Structure formats: C-alpha cells, structure tokens
PDB file of C-alpha atoms in Angstrom:
ATOM      1  CA  UNK M   1     -58.439 -25.094 -28.263  1.00 70.00           C
ATOM      2  CA  UNK M   2     -58.438 -22.469 -25.459  1.00 81.00           C
ATOM      3  CA  UNK M   3     -61.162 -24.528 -23.418  1.00 80.00           C
ATOM      4  CA  UNK M   4     -59.011 -27.579 -23.567  1.00 81.00           C
ATOM      5  CA  UNK M   5     -55.976 -25.574 -22.231  1.00 82.00           C
ATOM      6  CA  UNK M   6     -57.911 -24.444 -19.450  1.00 83.00           C
ATOM      7  CA  UNK M   7     -59.306 -27.791 -18.549  1.00 81.00           C
ATOM      8  CA  UNK M   8     -55.683 -29.148 -18.597  1.00 83.00           C
ATOM      9  CA  UNK M   9     -54.583 -26.383 -16.537  1.00 83.00           C
ATOM     10  CA  UNK M  10     -57.608 -26.833 -13.945  1.00 83.00           C
ATOM     11  CA  UNK M  11     -56.526 -30.701 -14.073  1.00 85.00           C
ATOM     12  CA  UNK M  12     -53.079 -30.090 -13.285  1.00 85.00           C
ATOM     13  CA  UNK M  13     -54.112 -27.756 -10.225  1.00 85.00           C
ATOM     14  CA  UNK M  14     -56.487 -30.284  -8.776  1.00 84.00           C
ATOM     15  CA  UNK M  15     -54.052 -33.054  -9.115  1.00 85.00           C
ATOM     16  CA  UNK M  16     -51.445 -30.922  -7.343  1.00 85.00           C
ATOM     17  CA  UNK M  17     -53.917 -30.121  -4.500  1.00 85.00           C
ATOM     18  CA  UNK M  18     -54.726 -33.856  -4.492  1.00 85.00           C
ATOM     19  CA  UNK M  19     -51.216 -34.840  -4.311  1.00 86.00           C
ATOM     20  CA  UNK M  20     -50.357 -32.324  -1.376  1.00 86.00           C
ATOM     21  CA  UNK M  21     -53.512 -33.613   0.332  1.00 85.00           C
ATOM     22  CA  UNK M  22     -52.411 -37.206   0.144  1.00 86.00           C
ATOM     23  CA  UNK M  23     -48.965 -36.312   1.573  1.00 88.00           C
ATOM     24  CA  UNK M  24     -50.577 -34.358   4.396  1.00 87.00           C
ATOM     25  CA  UNK M  25     -52.591 -37.630   5.306  1.00 87.00           C
ATOM     26  CA  UNK M  26     -49.702 -39.935   4.946  1.00 88.00           C
ATOM     27  CA  UNK M  27     -47.602 -37.669   7.253  1.00 90.00           C
ATOM     28  CA  UNK M  28     -50.499 -37.315   9.831  1.00 92.00           C
ATOM     29  CA  UNK M  29     -49.826 -38.301  13.423  1.00 94.00           C
ATOM     30  CA  UNK M  30     -51.153 -36.832  16.519  1.00 95.00           C
ATOM     31  CA  UNK M  31     -50.135 -37.135  20.188  1.00 96.00           C
ATOM     32  CA  UNK M  32     -52.549 -36.470  22.938  1.00 96.00           C
ATOM     33  CA  UNK M  33     -52.323 -36.617  26.615  1.00 96.00           C
ATOM     34  CA  UNK M  34     -54.709 -37.760  29.123  1.00 96.00           C
ATOM     35  CA  UNK M  35     -56.568 -35.042  31.437  1.00 96.00           C
ATOM     36  CA  UNK M  36     -54.537 -36.321  34.392  1.00 96.00           C
ATOM     37  CA  UNK M  37     -51.232 -36.003  32.360  1.00 95.00           C
ATOM     38  CA  UNK M  38     -50.453 -39.589  33.194  1.00 95.00           C
ATOM     39  CA  UNK M  39     -50.087 -40.843  29.520  1.00 95.00           C
ATOM     40  CA  UNK M  40     -49.485 -39.835  26.138  1.00 96.00           C
ATOM     41  CA  UNK M  41     -50.716 -41.456  23.012  1.00 95.00           C
ATOM     42  CA  UNK M  42     -49.750 -41.052  19.578  1.00 95.00           C
ATOM     43  CA  UNK M  43     -51.840 -42.249  16.526  1.00 95.00           C
ATOM     44  CA  UNK M  44     -51.079 -42.329  12.900  1.00 93.00           C
ATOM     45  CA  UNK M  45     -53.418 -41.275   9.992  1.00 90.00           C
ATOM     46  CA  UNK M  46     -55.328 -44.610  10.327  1.00 88.00           C
ATOM     47  CA  UNK M  47     -56.101 -44.074  14.028  1.00 88.00           C
ATOM     48  CA  UNK M  48     -54.122 -46.969  15.202  1.00 90.00           C
ATOM     49  CA  UNK M  49     -51.777 -46.376  18.208  1.00 92.00           C
ATOM     50  CA  UNK M  50     -48.242 -45.797  17.167  1.00 93.00           C
ATOM     51  CA  UNK M  51     -46.957 -45.414  20.553  1.00 93.00           C
ATOM     52  CA  UNK M  52     -48.110 -45.020  24.343  1.00 93.00           C
ATOM     53  CA  UNK M  53     -45.980 -43.343  26.802  1.00 94.00           C
ATOM     54  CA  UNK M  54     -46.443 -43.001  30.613  1.00 94.00           C
ATOM     55  CA  UNK M  55     -45.422 -39.452  31.317  1.00 93.00           C
ATOM     56  CA  UNK M  56     -43.930 -40.298  34.862  1.00 92.00           C
ATOM     57  CA  UNK M  57     -44.215 -42.942  37.409  1.00 92.00           C
ATOM     58  CA  UNK M  58     -47.733 -42.068  38.840  1.00 92.00           C
ATOM     59  CA  UNK M  59     -49.119 -44.815  36.485  1.00 90.00           C
ATOM     60  CA  UNK M  60     -47.601 -47.369  38.848  1.00 90.00           C
ATOM     61  CA  UNK M  61     -49.827 -46.443  41.777  1.00 93.00           C
ATOM     62  CA  UNK M  62     -53.153 -46.005  39.919  1.00 92.00           C
ATOM     63  CA  UNK M  63     -55.753 -48.713  39.814  1.00 91.00           C
ATOM     64  CA  UNK M  64     -55.813 -50.702  36.687  1.00 90.00           C
ATOM     65  CA  UNK M  65     -59.352 -49.445  35.718  1.00 90.00           C
ATOM     66  CA  UNK M  66     -58.190 -45.694  36.186  1.00 93.00           C
ATOM     67  CA  UNK M  67     -55.146 -46.117  34.223  1.00 92.00           C
ATOM     68  CA  UNK M  68     -57.120 -47.811  31.573  1.00 91.00           C
ATOM     69  CA  UNK M  69     -59.316 -44.870  31.480  1.00 92.00           C
ATOM     70  CA  UNK M  70     -56.582 -42.516  30.916  1.00 93.00           C
ATOM     71  CA  UNK M  71     -55.137 -44.262  28.101  1.00 93.00           C
ATOM     72  CA  UNK M  72     -58.567 -44.717  26.475  1.00 93.00           C
ATOM     73  CA  UNK M  73     -59.208 -41.134  27.043  1.00 95.00           C
ATOM     74  CA  UNK M  74     -55.833 -39.982  25.529  1.00 94.00           C
ATOM     75  CA  UNK M  75     -56.413 -42.700  22.493  1.00 94.00           C
ATOM     76  CA  UNK M  76     -59.796 -41.081  21.718  1.00 94.00           C
ATOM     77  CA  UNK M  77     -58.641 -37.339  22.064  1.00 95.00           C
ATOM     78  CA  UNK M  78     -55.879 -38.279  19.449  1.00 95.00           C
ATOM     79  CA  UNK M  79     -58.251 -40.361  17.182  1.00 94.00           C
ATOM     80  CA  UNK M  80     -60.596 -37.272  17.220  1.00 94.00           C
ATOM     81  CA  UNK M  81     -58.097 -34.854  16.136  1.00 95.00           C
ATOM     82  CA  UNK M  82     -56.603 -37.278  13.292  1.00 93.00           C
ATOM     83  CA  UNK M  83     -60.275 -37.450  12.157  1.00 91.00           C
ATOM     84  CA  UNK M  84     -60.565 -33.654  12.115  1.00 92.00           C
ATOM     85  CA  UNK M  85     -57.251 -33.172  10.370  1.00 91.00           C
ATOM     86  CA  UNK M  86     -58.324 -35.760   7.811  1.00 89.00           C
ATOM     87  CA  UNK M  87     -61.464 -34.201   7.196  1.00 88.00           C
ATOM     88  CA  UNK M  88     -59.883 -30.746   6.618  1.00 88.00           C
ATOM     89  CA  UNK M  89     -57.434 -32.217   4.315  1.00 86.00           C
ATOM     90  CA  UNK M  90     -60.104 -33.735   2.158  1.00 85.00           C
ATOM     91  CA  UNK M  91     -62.090 -30.465   2.310  1.00 85.00           C
ATOM     92  CA  UNK M  92     -59.375 -28.443   1.351  1.00 82.00           C
ATOM     93  CA  UNK M  93     -59.591 -30.432  -2.038  1.00 81.00           C
ATOM     94  CA  UNK M  94     -63.108 -30.141  -2.332  1.00 79.00           C
ATOM     95  CA  UNK M  95     -63.696 -34.002  -1.557  1.00 77.00           C
ATOM     96  CA  UNK M  96     -66.690 -34.909   0.856  1.00 73.00           C
ATOM     97  CA  UNK M  97     -65.886 -36.602   4.218  1.00 72.00           C
ATOM     98  CA  UNK M  98     -68.388 -39.183   5.368  1.00 64.00           C
ATOM     99  CA  UNK M  99     -68.965 -39.458   8.962  1.00 53.00           C
ATOM    100  CA  UNK M 100     -66.250 -42.091   9.452  1.00 51.00           C
ATOM    101  CA  UNK M 101     -63.429 -43.236   7.334  1.00 45.00           C
ATOM    102  CA  UNK M 102     -64.087 -46.807   8.300  1.00 44.00           C
ATOM    103  CA  UNK M 103     -67.457 -46.903   7.230  1.00 35.00           C
ATOM    104  CA  UNK M 104     -66.731 -45.065   4.012  1.00 38.00           C
ATOM    105  CA  UNK M 105     -67.545 -46.721   0.713  1.00 35.00           C
ATOM    106  CA  UNK M 106     -64.595 -46.893  -1.787  1.00 35.00           C
ATOM    107  CA  UNK M 107     -65.481 -45.830  -5.426  1.00 35.00           C
ATOM    108  CA  UNK M 108     -65.677 -48.721  -7.737  1.00 36.00           C
ATOM    109  CA  UNK M 109     -62.247 -49.823  -9.073  1.00 39.00           C
ATOM    110  CA  UNK M 110     -63.288 -50.358 -12.599  1.00 39.00           C
ATOM    111  CA  UNK M 111     -61.976 -48.524 -15.707  1.00 39.00           C
ATOM    112  CA  UNK M 112     -62.476 -44.994 -15.960  1.00 37.00           C
ATOM    113  CA  UNK M 113     -63.478 -45.203 -19.589  1.00 38.00           C
ATOM    114  CA  UNK M 114     -62.984 -47.756 -22.141  1.00 39.00           C
ATOM    115  CA  UNK M 115     -61.226 -50.808 -21.307  1.00 41.00           C
ATOM    116  CA  UNK M 116     -58.046 -51.226 -19.533  1.00 42.00           C
ATOM    117  CA  UNK M 117     -55.544 -53.832 -20.628  1.00 45.00           C
ATOM    118  CA  UNK M 118     -56.129 -57.364 -19.288  1.00 45.00           C
ATOM    119  CA  UNK M 119     -52.374 -57.303 -17.654  1.00 45.00           C
ATOM    120  CA  UNK M 120     -53.625 -54.242 -15.515  1.00 46.00           C
ATOM    121  CA  UNK M 121     -55.184 -55.593 -12.470  1.00 53.00           C
ATOM    122  CA  UNK M 122     -53.887 -52.911 -10.057  1.00 58.00           C
ATOM    123  CA  UNK M 123     -56.380 -50.285  -9.515  1.00 64.00           C
ATOM    124  CA  UNK M 124     -55.680 -46.569  -9.915  1.00 59.00           C
ATOM    125  CA  UNK M 125     -54.675 -44.637  -6.619  1.00 65.00           C
ATOM    126  CA  UNK M 126     -57.530 -42.831  -5.273  1.00 69.00           C
ATOM    127  CA  UNK M 127     -56.159 -39.142  -5.810  1.00 62.00           C
ATOM    128  CA  UNK M 128     -55.203 -40.165  -9.516  1.00 61.00           C
ATOM    129  CA  UNK M 129     -58.665 -41.469 -10.083  1.00 62.00           C
ATOM    130  CA  UNK M 130     -60.378 -38.436  -8.586  1.00 65.00           C
ATOM    131  CA  UNK M 131     -58.047 -36.226 -10.820  1.00 63.00           C
ATOM    132  CA  UNK M 132     -58.655 -38.090 -13.883  1.00 62.00           C
ATOM    133  CA  UNK M 133     -62.589 -38.045 -13.124  1.00 66.00           C
ATOM    134  CA  UNK M 134     -62.040 -34.175 -12.675  1.00 64.00           C
ATOM    135  CA  UNK M 135     -60.122 -33.955 -16.024  1.00 61.00           C
ATOM    136  CA  UNK M 136     -62.874 -35.863 -17.689  1.00 62.00           C
ATOM    137  CA  UNK M 137     -65.645 -33.600 -16.291  1.00 61.00           C
ATOM    138  CA  UNK M 138     -63.737 -30.600 -17.437  1.00 58.00           C
ATOM    139  CA  UNK M 139     -62.913 -31.735 -20.937  1.00 56.00           C
ATOM    140  CA  UNK M 140     -66.457 -32.761 -21.265  1.00 56.00           C
ATOM    141  CA  UNK M 141     -67.483 -29.315 -20.191  1.00 55.00           C
ATOM    142  CA  UNK M 142     -65.017 -27.632 -22.370  1.00 53.00           C
ATOM    143  CA  UNK M 143     -66.229 -29.572 -25.619  1.00 51.00           C
ATOM    144  CA  UNK M 144     -69.936 -29.743 -24.351  1.00 50.00           C
ATOM    145  CA  UNK M 145     -70.091 -33.548 -24.087  1.00 46.00           C
ATOM    146  CA  UNK M 146     -73.447 -34.990 -23.286  1.00 40.00           C
TER     147      UNK M 146
END
C-alpha cells in the first residue's frame, strides 16, 4: 500500500508541475527590438506577432527594404526567445523538446487504457495525458507490472 501512496504522491507532484508549465506557456509573450531601435515586435507563445510598434518616427525615412529587415529581425529575435522559454518550461517538467514545435509530432490521441465511452470524442489535454501516463508508469513500477 505504501508504494501506491508514493506513486499517487508522485503523480500529484508531476501533474502540478505540468499545470504550472502549461500556465507559463499560455502566458508567454516576448517583445524584442531591432538593433537599430526602430521597431518592437511582440509575439505570443505560438510565435505569431501580437503587435508591431514603431519606436519613433525614423521609420518614415527608411527605405522599405531596410524597414522590412528591421521588422523581420525583431520578429526573429522575439520568436527565438519564445522558443527558448518554451523549451525551458518543457525541460523543467522533464518533457523532451524537438527542434521546432511546428514540426513536433503529437502523441496518439487514442484511449490511455481500456475503452473510452463512445460519447467521449474530445482528446485529453496533453498535460493531463502525460500525467496519467506517468501515473500508469508509477503504479506499474509500484506493483511490478510487466
């Protein structure tokens, strides 16, 4: 019985860590400025621009190509920082991160074990799925499942 209690405690701890990581990722927003300090770009957790702000009036006198380069530079810097923070959040809970989230394969969305009721067509949230898989592993280890 003590092993099961330890497994459940481990599950609760992992689930809490996954929930905190998910909240960090949801709240993730990064603002970066171009090297010439002409433009600031803010991107969200998905890497999409949330806002573009011209710092002052200098942008009006810039050639279009140079202004475009400044925007793309700030966007690239912000995206790189979002990716780094995303990776740090995932690594903090022991989940591997692939080179790019866009190319990451999702886990299969089938039932975790047994059958799910036919009316349940909504897949489990990824953090809950990972927590349940961790619990399954812990319980199996605790009772020496094969």
